[in-house]
C-alpha positions as a Markdown table, in Angstrom:
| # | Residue | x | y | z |
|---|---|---|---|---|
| 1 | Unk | -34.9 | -8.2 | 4.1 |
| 2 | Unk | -38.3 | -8.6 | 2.7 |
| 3 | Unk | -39.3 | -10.2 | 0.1 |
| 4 | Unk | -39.5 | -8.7 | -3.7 |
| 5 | Unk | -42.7 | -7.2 | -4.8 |
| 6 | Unk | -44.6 | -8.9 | -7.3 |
| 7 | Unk | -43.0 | -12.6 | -5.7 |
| 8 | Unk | -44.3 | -12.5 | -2.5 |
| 9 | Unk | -45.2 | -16.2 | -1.7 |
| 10 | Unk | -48.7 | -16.2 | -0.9 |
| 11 | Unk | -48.3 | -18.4 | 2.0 |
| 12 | Unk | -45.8 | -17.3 | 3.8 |
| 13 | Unk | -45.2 | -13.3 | 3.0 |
| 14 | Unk | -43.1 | -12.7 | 6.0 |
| 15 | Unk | -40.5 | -15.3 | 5.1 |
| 16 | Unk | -36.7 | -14.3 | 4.0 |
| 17 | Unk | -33.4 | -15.8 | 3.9 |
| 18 | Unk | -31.7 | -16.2 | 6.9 |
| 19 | Unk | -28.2 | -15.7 | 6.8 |
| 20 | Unk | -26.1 | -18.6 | 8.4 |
| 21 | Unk | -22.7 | -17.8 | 7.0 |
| 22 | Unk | -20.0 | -14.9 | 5.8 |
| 23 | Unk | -20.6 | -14.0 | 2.6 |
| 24 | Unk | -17.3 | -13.7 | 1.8 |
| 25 | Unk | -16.7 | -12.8 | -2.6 |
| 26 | Unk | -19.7 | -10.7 | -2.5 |
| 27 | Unk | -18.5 | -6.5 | -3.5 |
| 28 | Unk | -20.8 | -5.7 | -0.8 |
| 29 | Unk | -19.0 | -8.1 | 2.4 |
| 30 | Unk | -15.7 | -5.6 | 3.3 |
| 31 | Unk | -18.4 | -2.6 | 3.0 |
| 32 | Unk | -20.6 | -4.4 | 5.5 |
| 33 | Unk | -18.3 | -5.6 | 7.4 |
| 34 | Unk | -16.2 | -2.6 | 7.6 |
| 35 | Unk | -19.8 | -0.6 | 8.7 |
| 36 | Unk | -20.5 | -3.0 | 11.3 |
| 37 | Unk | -17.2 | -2.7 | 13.5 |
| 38 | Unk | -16.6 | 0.8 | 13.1 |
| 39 | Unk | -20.4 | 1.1 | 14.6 |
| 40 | Unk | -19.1 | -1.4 | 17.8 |
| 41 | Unk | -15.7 | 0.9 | 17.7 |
| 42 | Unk | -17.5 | 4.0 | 18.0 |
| 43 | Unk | -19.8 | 2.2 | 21.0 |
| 44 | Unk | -16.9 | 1.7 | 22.7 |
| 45 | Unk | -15.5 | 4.9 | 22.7 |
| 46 | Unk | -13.1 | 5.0 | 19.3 |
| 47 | Unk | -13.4 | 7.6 | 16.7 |
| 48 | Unk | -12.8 | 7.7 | 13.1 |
| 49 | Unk | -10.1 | 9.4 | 11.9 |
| 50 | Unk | -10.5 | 12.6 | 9.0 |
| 51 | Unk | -7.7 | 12.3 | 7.4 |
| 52 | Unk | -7.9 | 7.9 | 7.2 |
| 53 | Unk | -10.8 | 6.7 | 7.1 |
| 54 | Unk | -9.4 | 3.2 | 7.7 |
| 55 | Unk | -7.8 | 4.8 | 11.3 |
| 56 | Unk | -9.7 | 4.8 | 14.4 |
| 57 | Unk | -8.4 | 6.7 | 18.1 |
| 58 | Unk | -8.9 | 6.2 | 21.3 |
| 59 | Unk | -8.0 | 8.2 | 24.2 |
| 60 | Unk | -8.7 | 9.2 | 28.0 |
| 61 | Unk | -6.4 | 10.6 | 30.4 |
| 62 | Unk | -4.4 | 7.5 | 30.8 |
| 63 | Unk | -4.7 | 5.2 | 27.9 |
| 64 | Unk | -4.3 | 6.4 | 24.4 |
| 65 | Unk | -5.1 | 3.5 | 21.6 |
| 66 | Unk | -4.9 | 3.6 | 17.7 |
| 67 | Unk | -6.5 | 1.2 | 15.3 |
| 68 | Unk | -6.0 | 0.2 | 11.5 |
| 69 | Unk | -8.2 | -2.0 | 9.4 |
| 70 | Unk | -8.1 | -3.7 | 6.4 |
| 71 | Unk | -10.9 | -5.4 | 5.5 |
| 72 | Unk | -10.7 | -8.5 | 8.4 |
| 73 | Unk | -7.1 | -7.5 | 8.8 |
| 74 | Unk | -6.3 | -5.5 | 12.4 |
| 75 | Unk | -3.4 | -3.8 | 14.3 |
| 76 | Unk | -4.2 | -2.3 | 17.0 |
| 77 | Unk | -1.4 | -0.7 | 19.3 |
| 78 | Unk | -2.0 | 1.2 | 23.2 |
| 79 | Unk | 0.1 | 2.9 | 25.7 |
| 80 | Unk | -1.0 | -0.2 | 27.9 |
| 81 | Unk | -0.9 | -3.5 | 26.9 |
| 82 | Unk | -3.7 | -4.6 | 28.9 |
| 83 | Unk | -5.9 | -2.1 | 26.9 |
| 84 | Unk | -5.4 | -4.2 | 24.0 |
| 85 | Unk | -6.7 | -7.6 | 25.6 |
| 86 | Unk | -9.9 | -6.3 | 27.0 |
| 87 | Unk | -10.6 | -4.4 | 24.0 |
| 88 | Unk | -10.4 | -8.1 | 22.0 |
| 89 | Unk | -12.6 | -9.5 | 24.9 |
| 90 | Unk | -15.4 | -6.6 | 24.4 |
| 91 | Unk | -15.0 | -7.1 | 20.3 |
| 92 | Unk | -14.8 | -11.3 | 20.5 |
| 93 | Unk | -18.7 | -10.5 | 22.1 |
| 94 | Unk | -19.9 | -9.9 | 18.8 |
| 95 | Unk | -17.0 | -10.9 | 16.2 |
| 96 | Unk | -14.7 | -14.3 | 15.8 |
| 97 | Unk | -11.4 | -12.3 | 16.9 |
| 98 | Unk | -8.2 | -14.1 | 17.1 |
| 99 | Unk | -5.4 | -12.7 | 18.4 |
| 100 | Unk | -2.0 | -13.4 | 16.7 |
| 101 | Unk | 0.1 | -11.8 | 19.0 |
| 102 | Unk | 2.6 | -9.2 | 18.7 |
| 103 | Unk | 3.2 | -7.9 | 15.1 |
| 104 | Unk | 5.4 | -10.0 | 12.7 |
| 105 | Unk | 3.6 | -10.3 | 9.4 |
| 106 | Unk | 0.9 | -8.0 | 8.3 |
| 107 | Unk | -0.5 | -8.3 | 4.2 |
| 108 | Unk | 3.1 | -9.3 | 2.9 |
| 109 | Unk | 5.1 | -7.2 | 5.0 |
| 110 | Unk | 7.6 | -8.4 | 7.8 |
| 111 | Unk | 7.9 | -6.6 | 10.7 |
| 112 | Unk | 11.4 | -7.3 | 12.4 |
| 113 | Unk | 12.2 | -6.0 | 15.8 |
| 114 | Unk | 15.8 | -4.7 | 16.0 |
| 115 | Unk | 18.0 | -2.7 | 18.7 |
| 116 | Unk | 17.8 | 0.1 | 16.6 |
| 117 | Unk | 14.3 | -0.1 | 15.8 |
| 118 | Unk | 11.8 | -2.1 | 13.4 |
| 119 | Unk | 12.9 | -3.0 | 10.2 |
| 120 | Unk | 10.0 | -3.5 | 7.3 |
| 121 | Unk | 10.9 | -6.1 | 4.9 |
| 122 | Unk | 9.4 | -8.1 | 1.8 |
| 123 | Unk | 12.0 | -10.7 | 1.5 |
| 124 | Unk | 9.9 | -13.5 | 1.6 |
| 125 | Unk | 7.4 | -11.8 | -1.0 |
| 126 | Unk | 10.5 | -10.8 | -3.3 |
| 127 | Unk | 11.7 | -14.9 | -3.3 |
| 128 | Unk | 8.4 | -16.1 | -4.3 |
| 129 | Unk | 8.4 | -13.3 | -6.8 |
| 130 | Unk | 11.6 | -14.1 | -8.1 |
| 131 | Unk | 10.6 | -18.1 | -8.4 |
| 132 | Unk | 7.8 | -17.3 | -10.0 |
| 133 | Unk | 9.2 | -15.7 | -12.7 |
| 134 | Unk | 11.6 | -18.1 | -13.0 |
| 135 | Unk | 14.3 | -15.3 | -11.8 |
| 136 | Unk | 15.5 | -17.0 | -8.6 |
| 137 | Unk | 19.0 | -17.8 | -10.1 |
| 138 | Unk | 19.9 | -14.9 | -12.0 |
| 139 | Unk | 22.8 | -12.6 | -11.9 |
| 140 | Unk | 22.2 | -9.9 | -9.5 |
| 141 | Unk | 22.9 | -6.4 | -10.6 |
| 142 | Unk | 23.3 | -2.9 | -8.7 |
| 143 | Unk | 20.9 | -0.8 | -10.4 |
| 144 | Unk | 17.2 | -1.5 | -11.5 |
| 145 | Unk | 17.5 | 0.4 | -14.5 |
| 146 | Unk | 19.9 | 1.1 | -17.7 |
| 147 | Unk | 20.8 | 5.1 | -17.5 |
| 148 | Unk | 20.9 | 4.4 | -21.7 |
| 149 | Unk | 18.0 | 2.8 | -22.4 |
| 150 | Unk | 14.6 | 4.4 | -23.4 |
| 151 | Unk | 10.9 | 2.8 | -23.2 |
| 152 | Unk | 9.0 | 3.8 | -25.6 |
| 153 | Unk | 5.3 | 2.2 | -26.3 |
| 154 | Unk | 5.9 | 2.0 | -29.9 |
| 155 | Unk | 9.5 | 0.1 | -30.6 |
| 156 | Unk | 10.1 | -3.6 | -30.1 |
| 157 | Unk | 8.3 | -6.8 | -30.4 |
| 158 | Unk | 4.8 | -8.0 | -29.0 |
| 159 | Unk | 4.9 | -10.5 | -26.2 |
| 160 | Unk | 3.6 | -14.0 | -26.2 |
| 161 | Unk | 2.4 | -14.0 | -22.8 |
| 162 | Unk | 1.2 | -10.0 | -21.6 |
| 163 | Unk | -0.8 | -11.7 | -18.9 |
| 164 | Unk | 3.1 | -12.5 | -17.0 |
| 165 | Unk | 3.9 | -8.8 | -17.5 |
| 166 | Unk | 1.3 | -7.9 | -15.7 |
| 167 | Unk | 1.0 | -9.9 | -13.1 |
| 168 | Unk | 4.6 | -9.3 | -12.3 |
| 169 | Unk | 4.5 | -5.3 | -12.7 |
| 170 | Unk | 1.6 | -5.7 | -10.3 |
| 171 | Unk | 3.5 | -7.6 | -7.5 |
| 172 | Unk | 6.5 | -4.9 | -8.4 |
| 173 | Unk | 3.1 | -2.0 | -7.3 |
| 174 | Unk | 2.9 | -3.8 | -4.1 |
| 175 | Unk | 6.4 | -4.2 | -3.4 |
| 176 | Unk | 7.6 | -0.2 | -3.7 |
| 177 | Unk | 5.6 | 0.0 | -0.7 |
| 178 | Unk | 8.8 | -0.4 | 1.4 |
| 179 | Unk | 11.2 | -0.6 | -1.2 |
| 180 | Unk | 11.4 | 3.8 | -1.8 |
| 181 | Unk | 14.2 | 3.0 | -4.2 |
| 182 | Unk | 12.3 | 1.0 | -6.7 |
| 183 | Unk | 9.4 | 3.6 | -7.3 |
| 184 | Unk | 10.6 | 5.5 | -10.5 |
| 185 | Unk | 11.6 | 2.4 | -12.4 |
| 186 | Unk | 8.5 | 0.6 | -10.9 |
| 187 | Unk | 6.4 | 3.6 | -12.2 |
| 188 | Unk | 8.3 | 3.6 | -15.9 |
| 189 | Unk | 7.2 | -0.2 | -16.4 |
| 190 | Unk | 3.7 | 0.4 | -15.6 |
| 191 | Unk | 3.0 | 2.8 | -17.8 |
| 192 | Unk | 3.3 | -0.2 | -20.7 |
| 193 | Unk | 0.7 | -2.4 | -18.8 |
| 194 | Unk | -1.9 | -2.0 | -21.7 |
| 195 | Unk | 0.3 | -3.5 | -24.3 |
| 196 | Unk | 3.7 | -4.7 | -23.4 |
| 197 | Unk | 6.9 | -5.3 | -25.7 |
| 198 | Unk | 9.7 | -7.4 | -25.4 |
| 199 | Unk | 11.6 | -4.2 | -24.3 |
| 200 | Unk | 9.5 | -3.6 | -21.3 |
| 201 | Unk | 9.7 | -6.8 | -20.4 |
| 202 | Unk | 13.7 | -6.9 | -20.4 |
| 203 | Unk | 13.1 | -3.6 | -18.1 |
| 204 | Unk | 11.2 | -5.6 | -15.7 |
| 205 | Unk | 13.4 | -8.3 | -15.1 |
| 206 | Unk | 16.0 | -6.0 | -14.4 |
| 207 | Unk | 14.5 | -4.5 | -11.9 |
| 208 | Unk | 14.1 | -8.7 | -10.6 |
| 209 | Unk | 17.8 | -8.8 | -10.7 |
| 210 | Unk | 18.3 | -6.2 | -8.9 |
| 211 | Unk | 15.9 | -7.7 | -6.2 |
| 212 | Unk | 17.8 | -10.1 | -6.0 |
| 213 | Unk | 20.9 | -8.1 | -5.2 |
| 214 | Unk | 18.7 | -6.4 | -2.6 |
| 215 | Unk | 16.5 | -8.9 | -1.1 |
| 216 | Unk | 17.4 | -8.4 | 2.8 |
| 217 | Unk | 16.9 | -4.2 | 2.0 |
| 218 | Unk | 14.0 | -2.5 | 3.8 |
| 219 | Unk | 12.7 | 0.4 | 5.9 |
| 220 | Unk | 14.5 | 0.6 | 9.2 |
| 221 | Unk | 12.2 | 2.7 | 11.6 |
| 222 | Unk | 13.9 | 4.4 | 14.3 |
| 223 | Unk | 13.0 | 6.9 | 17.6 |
| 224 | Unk | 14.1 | 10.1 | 16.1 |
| 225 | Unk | 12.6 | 14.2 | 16.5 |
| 226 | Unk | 9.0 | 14.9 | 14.8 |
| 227 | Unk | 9.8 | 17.6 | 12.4 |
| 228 | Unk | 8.4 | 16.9 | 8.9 |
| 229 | Unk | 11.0 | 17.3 | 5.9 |
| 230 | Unk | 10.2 | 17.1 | 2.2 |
| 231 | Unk | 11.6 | 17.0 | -1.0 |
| 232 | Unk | 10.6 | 16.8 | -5.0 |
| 233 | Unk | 12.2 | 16.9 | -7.9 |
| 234 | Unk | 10.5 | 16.2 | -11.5 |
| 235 | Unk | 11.8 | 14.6 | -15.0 |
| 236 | Unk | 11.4 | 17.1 | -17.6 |
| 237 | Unk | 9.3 | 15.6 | -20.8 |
| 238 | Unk | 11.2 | 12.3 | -19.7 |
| 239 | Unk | 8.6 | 10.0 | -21.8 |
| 240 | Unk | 9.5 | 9.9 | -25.0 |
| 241 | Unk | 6.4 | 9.0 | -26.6 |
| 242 | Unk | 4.4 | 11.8 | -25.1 |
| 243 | Unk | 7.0 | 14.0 | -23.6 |
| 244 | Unk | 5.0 | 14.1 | -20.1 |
| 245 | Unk | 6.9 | 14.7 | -16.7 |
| 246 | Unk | 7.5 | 11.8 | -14.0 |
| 247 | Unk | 7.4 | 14.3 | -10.6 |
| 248 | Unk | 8.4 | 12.7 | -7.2 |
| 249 | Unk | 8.7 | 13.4 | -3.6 |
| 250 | Unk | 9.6 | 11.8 | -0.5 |
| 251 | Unk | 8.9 | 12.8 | 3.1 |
| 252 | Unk | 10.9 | 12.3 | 6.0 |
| 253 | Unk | 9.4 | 12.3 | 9.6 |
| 254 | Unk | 12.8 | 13.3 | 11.6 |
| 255 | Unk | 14.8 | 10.6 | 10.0 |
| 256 | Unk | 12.3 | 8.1 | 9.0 |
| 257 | Unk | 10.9 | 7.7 | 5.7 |
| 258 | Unk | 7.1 | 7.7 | 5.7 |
| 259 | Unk | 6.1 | 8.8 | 2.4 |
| 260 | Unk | 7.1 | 8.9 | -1.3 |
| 261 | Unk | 5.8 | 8.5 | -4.9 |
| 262 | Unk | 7.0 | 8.5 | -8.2 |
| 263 | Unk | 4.3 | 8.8 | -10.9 |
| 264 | Unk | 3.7 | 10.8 | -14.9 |
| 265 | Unk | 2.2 | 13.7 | -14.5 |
| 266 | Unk | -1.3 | 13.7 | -16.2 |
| 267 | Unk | -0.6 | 16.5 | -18.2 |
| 268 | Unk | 2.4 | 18.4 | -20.2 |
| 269 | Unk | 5.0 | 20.9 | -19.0 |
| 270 | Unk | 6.0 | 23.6 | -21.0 |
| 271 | Unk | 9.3 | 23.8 | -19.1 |
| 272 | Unk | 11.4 | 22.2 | -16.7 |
| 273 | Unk | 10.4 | 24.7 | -14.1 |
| 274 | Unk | 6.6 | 24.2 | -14.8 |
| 275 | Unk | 6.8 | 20.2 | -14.4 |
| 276 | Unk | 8.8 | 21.3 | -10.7 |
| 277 | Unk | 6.0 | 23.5 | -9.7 |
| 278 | Unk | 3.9 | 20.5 | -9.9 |
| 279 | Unk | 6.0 | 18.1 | -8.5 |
| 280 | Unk | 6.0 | 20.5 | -5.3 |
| 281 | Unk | 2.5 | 21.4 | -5.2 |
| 282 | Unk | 1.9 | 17.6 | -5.0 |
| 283 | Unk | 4.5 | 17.6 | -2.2 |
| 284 | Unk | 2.6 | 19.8 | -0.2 |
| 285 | Unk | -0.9 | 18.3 | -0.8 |
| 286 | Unk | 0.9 | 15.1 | 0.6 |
| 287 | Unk | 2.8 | 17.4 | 3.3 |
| 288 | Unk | -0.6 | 18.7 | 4.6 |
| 289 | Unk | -2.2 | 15.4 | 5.0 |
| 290 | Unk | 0.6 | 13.9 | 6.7 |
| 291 | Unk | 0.6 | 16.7 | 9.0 |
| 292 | Unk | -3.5 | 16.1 | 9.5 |
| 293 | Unk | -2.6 | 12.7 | 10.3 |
| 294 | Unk | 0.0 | 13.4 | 12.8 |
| 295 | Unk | -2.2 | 15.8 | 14.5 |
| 296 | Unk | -4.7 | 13.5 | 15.2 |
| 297 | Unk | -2.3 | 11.0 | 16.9 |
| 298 | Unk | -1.0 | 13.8 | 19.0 |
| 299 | Unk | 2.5 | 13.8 | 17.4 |
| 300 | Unk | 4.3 | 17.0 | 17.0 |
């Protein structure tokens, strides 16, 4: 640091701030901090990965170790345990590291070691959702949406309250990250974020009751083969306001599901088989990074 030109203090010119603490709420602390451990990580033999930025690998003939930030958030997981701990001994040299043992909870996601595998839950996340909308002792239903119903940004009344609309349809975002089976209707609701109706509203707490029904559901990850399977299907002109296609995919890695999405596509279809085309060219965009990815952890 140095201090600004035209306000250099004639007395002391070389003085600047010292910096004593994190500063944490600044945009520019994660970037920092984010710079500064990849820069140790890479000292001590990691590198970054291409296709996640976010990823970093380790590997010699005996120990192979993969890492995954967010922010001040860490998992790290070796082929030998003892890997782990004097990697946190060589990182506590130059950053407050505190290890939390195996992994049980990361960002709002449960991790639950079963016989047949782990088991990636948000139950606790969908009971505080569910009290905070006041949605805790509702009926529970089967489906999260009504196969009769249409949205549509232009029928119904205003809401008194949009900011509860979104807030909620923002915890539903985070939520479809291990619940595959709530992205379509998850993606219908959010398209309404801007200005939401009593309508939309009666969608989204639809999709609470069926949380409800659902709350112990999750994403059960298993040993199984390494060969990548795909699949995509699109909703021809399905929004009825401006007759855009929803395409979707998911992507199974022998039987586990890594990878889905359900979203409008930004432009309009002609015809049901040109809204497929892009529904499967987006599948294989997704296909070839997952494949990227796999090749740089050594799988398949």
């Amino acid at each position: 640091m140095v201090q600004p030109p035209g306000f250099v203090h004639p007395s002391f010119p070389n003085h600047v701030c010292k910096l004593k603490k994190a500063i944490y709420g600044l945009k520019q602390a994660p970037r920092a901090w984010f710079s500064r451990l990849s820069d140790k990580l890479i000292q001590l033999g990691f590198v970054g990965s291409k296709a996640d930025a976010s990823l970093f690998l380790y590997r010699t003939e005996t120990i192979t170790m993969y890492l995954l930030i967010y922010v001040d958030d860490i998992i790290i997981t070796a082929s030998d345990p003892a890997a782990i701990t004097k990697l946190l001994q060589l990182l506590s040299a130059d950053f407050a590291v505190k290890d939390l043992g195996d992994l049980h909870y990361f960002l709002g996601v449960e991790v639950l070691k079963m016989d047949s595998g782990l088991l990636l839950s948000q139950k606790r996340y969908i009971m505080d959702l569910l009290k905070k909308t006041n949605m805790h002792e509702a009926k529970p239903i089967t489906s999260p949406m009504a196969s009769s119903s249409t949205l549509s940004a232009f029928t119904g009344a205003p809401m008194d309250d949009p900011s509860l609309y979104r807030s909620t349809v923002g915890s539903l975002q985070y939520l479809s990250l291990t619940r595959p089976d709530l992205s379509y209707a998850v993606n219908r609701v959010c398209q309404f974020m801007h200005r939401p109706l009593q309508p939309h509203w009666q969608a989204v707490k639809r999709i609470l009751r069926y949380l409800k029904h659902t709350i112990s559901h999750g994403l059960l990850h298993r040993n199984s083969h390494n060969t990548l399977q795909a699949y995509s299907d699109a909703d021809w002109a399905g929004c009825s306001d401006d007759r855009r296609s929803t395409g979707a995919y998911c992507v199974y890695l022998g039987s586990n599901l890594i990878s889905w999405s359900s979203r409008k596509q930004p432009t309009v279809s002609r015809s049901s088989t040109e809204a497929e085309y892009k529904a499967v060219a987006n599948t294989t965009a997704k296909l070839l990074w997952i494949r990227a990815l796999l090749q740089e952890l050594g799988i398949g």
